[in-house]
XYZ file of N, CA and C in Angstrom:
147
model
N 75.991 -24.374 -19.068
C 74.813 -25.421 -18.415
C 75.733 -26.624 -19.131
N 75.578 -27.798 -18.073
C 75.670 -29.270 -18.587
C 74.555 -29.855 -18.748
N 74.302 -30.716 -19.549
C 73.139 -31.518 -19.548
C 73.563 -32.920 -19.704
N 73.006 -33.831 -18.927
C 73.072 -35.301 -18.833
C 72.065 -35.826 -18.898
N 72.154 -37.320 -19.663
C 70.949 -38.262 -19.782
C 70.271 -38.926 -18.654
N 71.014 -39.028 -17.582
C 70.270 -39.708 -16.546
C 70.960 -39.559 -15.028
N 70.378 -39.887 -14.035
C 71.028 -39.873 -12.773
C 70.931 -41.225 -12.316
N 70.500 -42.336 -13.093
C 70.801 -43.675 -12.354
C 72.377 -43.952 -13.014
N 73.189 -44.194 -11.803
C 74.521 -44.272 -11.948
C 74.843 -45.990 -12.449
N 74.159 -46.615 -13.066
C 74.734 -47.917 -13.153
C 74.739 -48.144 -15.069
N 75.185 -49.100 -15.113
C 75.618 -49.703 -16.404
C 76.060 -48.408 -17.213
N 75.751 -48.178 -18.479
C 76.345 -46.947 -19.609
C 76.243 -45.772 -18.720
N 75.435 -45.577 -17.849
C 75.139 -43.980 -17.290
C 75.910 -43.675 -16.286
N 76.969 -44.846 -15.488
C 77.737 -44.541 -14.646
C 78.921 -43.347 -15.007
N 78.912 -43.358 -16.360
C 80.002 -41.990 -16.626
C 79.385 -40.722 -16.235
N 78.086 -40.533 -16.141
C 77.601 -39.618 -15.924
C 77.973 -38.988 -14.464
N 78.275 -39.797 -13.587
C 78.309 -39.583 -12.184
C 79.581 -38.868 -11.863
N 80.568 -38.820 -12.652
C 81.656 -38.174 -12.741
C 81.517 -36.597 -13.123
N 80.677 -36.534 -14.311
C 80.332 -35.283 -14.438
C 79.073 -34.437 -13.569
N 78.205 -35.387 -12.951
C 77.585 -34.828 -12.012
C 78.435 -34.224 -10.740
N 79.588 -35.174 -10.244
C 80.108 -34.805 -8.982
C 80.872 -33.581 -9.366
N 81.588 -33.470 -10.631
C 82.435 -32.221 -10.781
C 81.690 -30.794 -10.978
N 80.136 -30.971 -11.704
C 79.574 -29.737 -11.812
C 78.882 -29.334 -10.315
N 78.651 -30.237 -9.398
C 78.346 -30.102 -8.345
C 79.315 -29.442 -7.149
N 80.644 -29.834 -7.311
C 81.423 -29.209 -6.679
C 82.027 -27.857 -7.120
N 81.659 -27.482 -8.382
C 81.875 -26.028 -8.883
C 80.768 -25.254 -8.988
N 79.644 -25.646 -8.152
C 78.582 -24.987 -8.255
C 77.888 -24.667 -9.685
N 77.817 -25.685 -10.699
C 77.716 -25.233 -12.016
C 75.963 -25.985 -11.951
N 75.223 -25.410 -12.806
C 73.884 -25.759 -13.094
C 74.225 -26.981 -13.904
N 73.205 -28.156 -14.063
C 72.958 -29.382 -14.460
C 71.591 -29.416 -15.053
N 71.494 -29.926 -15.962
C 70.020 -30.501 -16.520
C 69.916 -31.830 -16.558
N 68.991 -32.355 -16.404
C 69.085 -33.850 -16.478
C 67.680 -34.467 -17.276
N 67.986 -35.306 -18.197
C 66.848 -35.616 -19.123
C 66.641 -37.036 -18.524
N 65.345 -37.435 -18.535
C 65.101 -38.695 -17.998
C 64.111 -39.105 -19.153
N 64.278 -40.374 -19.513
C 63.076 -40.996 -20.499
C 62.343 -41.873 -19.808
N 60.845 -42.428 -20.188
C 60.231 -43.050 -19.823
C 59.804 -43.262 -18.624
N 59.460 -41.970 -18.001
C 59.308 -42.074 -16.493
C 57.524 -42.398 -16.484
N 56.773 -42.152 -17.406
C 55.300 -42.631 -17.327
C 55.290 -43.461 -18.458
N 55.618 -43.209 -19.513
C 55.466 -44.174 -20.621
C 56.572 -44.391 -21.421
N 57.316 -45.487 -21.452
C 58.766 -45.774 -22.097
C 58.476 -45.277 -23.407
N 59.521 -44.637 -23.937
C 59.934 -43.907 -25.283
C 58.770 -42.719 -25.467
N 57.881 -42.617 -24.750
C 56.601 -41.657 -25.245
C 57.047 -40.242 -24.385
N 57.470 -40.447 -22.904
C 57.435 -39.407 -22.085
C 58.884 -38.930 -21.629
N 59.077 -38.050 -21.102
C 60.383 -37.557 -20.975
C 60.246 -36.630 -19.207
N 61.200 -36.708 -18.725
C 61.444 -35.816 -17.249
C 62.291 -34.748 -17.629
N 62.178 -33.591 -17.040
C 63.426 -32.858 -17.246
C 63.992 -32.206 -15.766
N 65.021 -32.388 -14.991
C 65.045 -31.729 -13.769
C 66.314 -30.597 -13.983
N 66.193 -29.536 -13.241
C 67.058 -28.658 -13.429
C 67.720 -28.346 -11.957
N 68.884 -28.501 -11.759
C 69.741 -28.249 -10.899
C 70.833 -27.278 -10.573
């Protein structure tokens, strides 16, 4: 399983796009962690693809 920090493909997160595309093309699972969806630095979201 691959874990990436964000699917916001801007700034320092842009490098994760290559990882995302590679995993998707190989049909490998990806876990995405996002911070601050509700309260900045207090809440997290987890997405499993």
